[in-house]
Coordinates of C-alpha atoms in Angstrom, one line a residue:
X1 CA 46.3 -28.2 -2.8
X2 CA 44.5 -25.4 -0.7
X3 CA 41.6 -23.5 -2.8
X4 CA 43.1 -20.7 -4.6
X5 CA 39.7 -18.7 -3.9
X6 CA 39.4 -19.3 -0.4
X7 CA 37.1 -18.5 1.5
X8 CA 35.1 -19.0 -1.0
X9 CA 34.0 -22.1 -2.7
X10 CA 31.2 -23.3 -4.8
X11 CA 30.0 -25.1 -1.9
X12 CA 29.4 -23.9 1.7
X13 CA 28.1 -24.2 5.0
X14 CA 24.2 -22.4 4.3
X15 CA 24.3 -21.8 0.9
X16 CA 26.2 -21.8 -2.8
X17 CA 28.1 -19.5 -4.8
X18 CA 27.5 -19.9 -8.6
X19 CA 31.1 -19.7 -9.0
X20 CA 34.3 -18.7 -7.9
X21 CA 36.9 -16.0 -9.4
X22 CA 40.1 -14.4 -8.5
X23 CA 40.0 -11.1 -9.8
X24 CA 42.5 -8.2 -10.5
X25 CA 43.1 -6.1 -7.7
X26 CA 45.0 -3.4 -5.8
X27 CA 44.9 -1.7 -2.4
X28 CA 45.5 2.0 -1.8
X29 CA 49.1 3.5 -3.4
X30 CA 49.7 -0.3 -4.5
X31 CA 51.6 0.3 -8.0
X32 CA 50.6 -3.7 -9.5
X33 CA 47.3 -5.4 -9.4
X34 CA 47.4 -8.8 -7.4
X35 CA 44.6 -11.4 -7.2
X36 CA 41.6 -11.1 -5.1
X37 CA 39.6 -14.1 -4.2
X38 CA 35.7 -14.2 -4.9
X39 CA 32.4 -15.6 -4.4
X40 CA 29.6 -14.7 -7.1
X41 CA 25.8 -14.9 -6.6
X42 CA 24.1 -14.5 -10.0
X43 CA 20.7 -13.0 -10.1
X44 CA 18.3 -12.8 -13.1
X45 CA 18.9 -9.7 -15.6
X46 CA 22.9 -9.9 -15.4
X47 CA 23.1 -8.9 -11.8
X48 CA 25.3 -9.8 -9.5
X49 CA 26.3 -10.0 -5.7
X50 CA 29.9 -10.4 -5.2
X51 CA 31.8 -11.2 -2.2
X52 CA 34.9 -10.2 -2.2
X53 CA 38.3 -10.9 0.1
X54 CA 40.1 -7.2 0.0
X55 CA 44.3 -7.1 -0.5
X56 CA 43.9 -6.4 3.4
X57 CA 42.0 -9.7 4.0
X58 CA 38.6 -7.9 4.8
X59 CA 35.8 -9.0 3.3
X60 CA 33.2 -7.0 1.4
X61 CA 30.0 -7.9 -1.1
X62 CA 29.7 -5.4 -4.8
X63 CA 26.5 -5.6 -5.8
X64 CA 25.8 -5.3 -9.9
X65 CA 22.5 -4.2 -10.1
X66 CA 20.4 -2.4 -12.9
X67 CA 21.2 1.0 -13.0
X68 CA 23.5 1.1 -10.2
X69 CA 26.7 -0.4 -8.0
X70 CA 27.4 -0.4 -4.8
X71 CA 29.2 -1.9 -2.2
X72 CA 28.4 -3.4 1.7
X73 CA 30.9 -1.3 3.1
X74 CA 31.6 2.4 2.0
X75 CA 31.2 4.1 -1.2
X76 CA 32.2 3.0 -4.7
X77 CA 32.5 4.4 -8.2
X78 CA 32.1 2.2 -10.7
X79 CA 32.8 2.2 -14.7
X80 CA 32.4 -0.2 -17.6
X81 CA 35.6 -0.3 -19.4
X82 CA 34.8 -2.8 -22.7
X83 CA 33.7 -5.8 -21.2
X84 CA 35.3 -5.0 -17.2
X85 CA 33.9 -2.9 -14.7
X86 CA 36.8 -1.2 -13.1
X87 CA 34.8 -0.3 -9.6
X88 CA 37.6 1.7 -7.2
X89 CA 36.4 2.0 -3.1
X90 CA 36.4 4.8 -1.3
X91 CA 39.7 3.8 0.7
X92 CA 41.9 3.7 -2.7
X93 CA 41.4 0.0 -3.5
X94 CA 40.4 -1.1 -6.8
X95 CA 38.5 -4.0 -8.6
X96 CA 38.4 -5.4 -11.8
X97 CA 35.5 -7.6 -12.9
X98 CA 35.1 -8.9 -15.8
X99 CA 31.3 -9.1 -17.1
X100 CA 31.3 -12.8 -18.0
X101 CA 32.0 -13.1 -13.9
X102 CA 28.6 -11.1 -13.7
X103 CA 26.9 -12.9 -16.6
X104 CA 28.2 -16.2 -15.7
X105 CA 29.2 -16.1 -19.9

């Protein structure tokens, strides 16, 4: 069966992800939330660098740092909604990532 997270895997060529994740998503004037594959780096503190493969097939990293989010490519706004950050692009798309994707909980 083909990964369900593709491209991204907990294995491959240069490195490792910590772990993989499809996570809610949406692009621009989309009415439902599909699934978005990712790839998570954990860091130390609860931070996070996560690669992610857009409704539109580009891919993009969100970075969960201390104090701040942002993104490799444009802007982002980003809000902790219980125990999901709801982080929306400057094109209209939006993410849902749950903290225990971050925390690796």
């Amino acid at each position: 069966a083909e990964n369900p997270t593709a491209p991204f895997s907990t294995r491959y060529v240069g490195g490792e992800f910590d772990a993989t994740a499809l996570l809610r998503c949406k692009a621009a004037g989309d009415a439902e939330y599909g699934d978005c594959p990712a790839g998570i780096l954990r860091m130390e503190d609860n931070q996070a660098s996560i690669a992610i493969k857009s409704p539109l097939g580009k891919q993009f990293t969100i970075n969960f740092m201390k104090g701040y989010v942002n993104a490799t490519d444009g802007e982002v706004e980003a809000r902790l909604d219980g125990d999901t950050w709801i982080v929306r692009r400057d094109n209209g798309e939006v993410y849902e990532v749950p903290l225990a994707a971050i925390e690796g909980d």
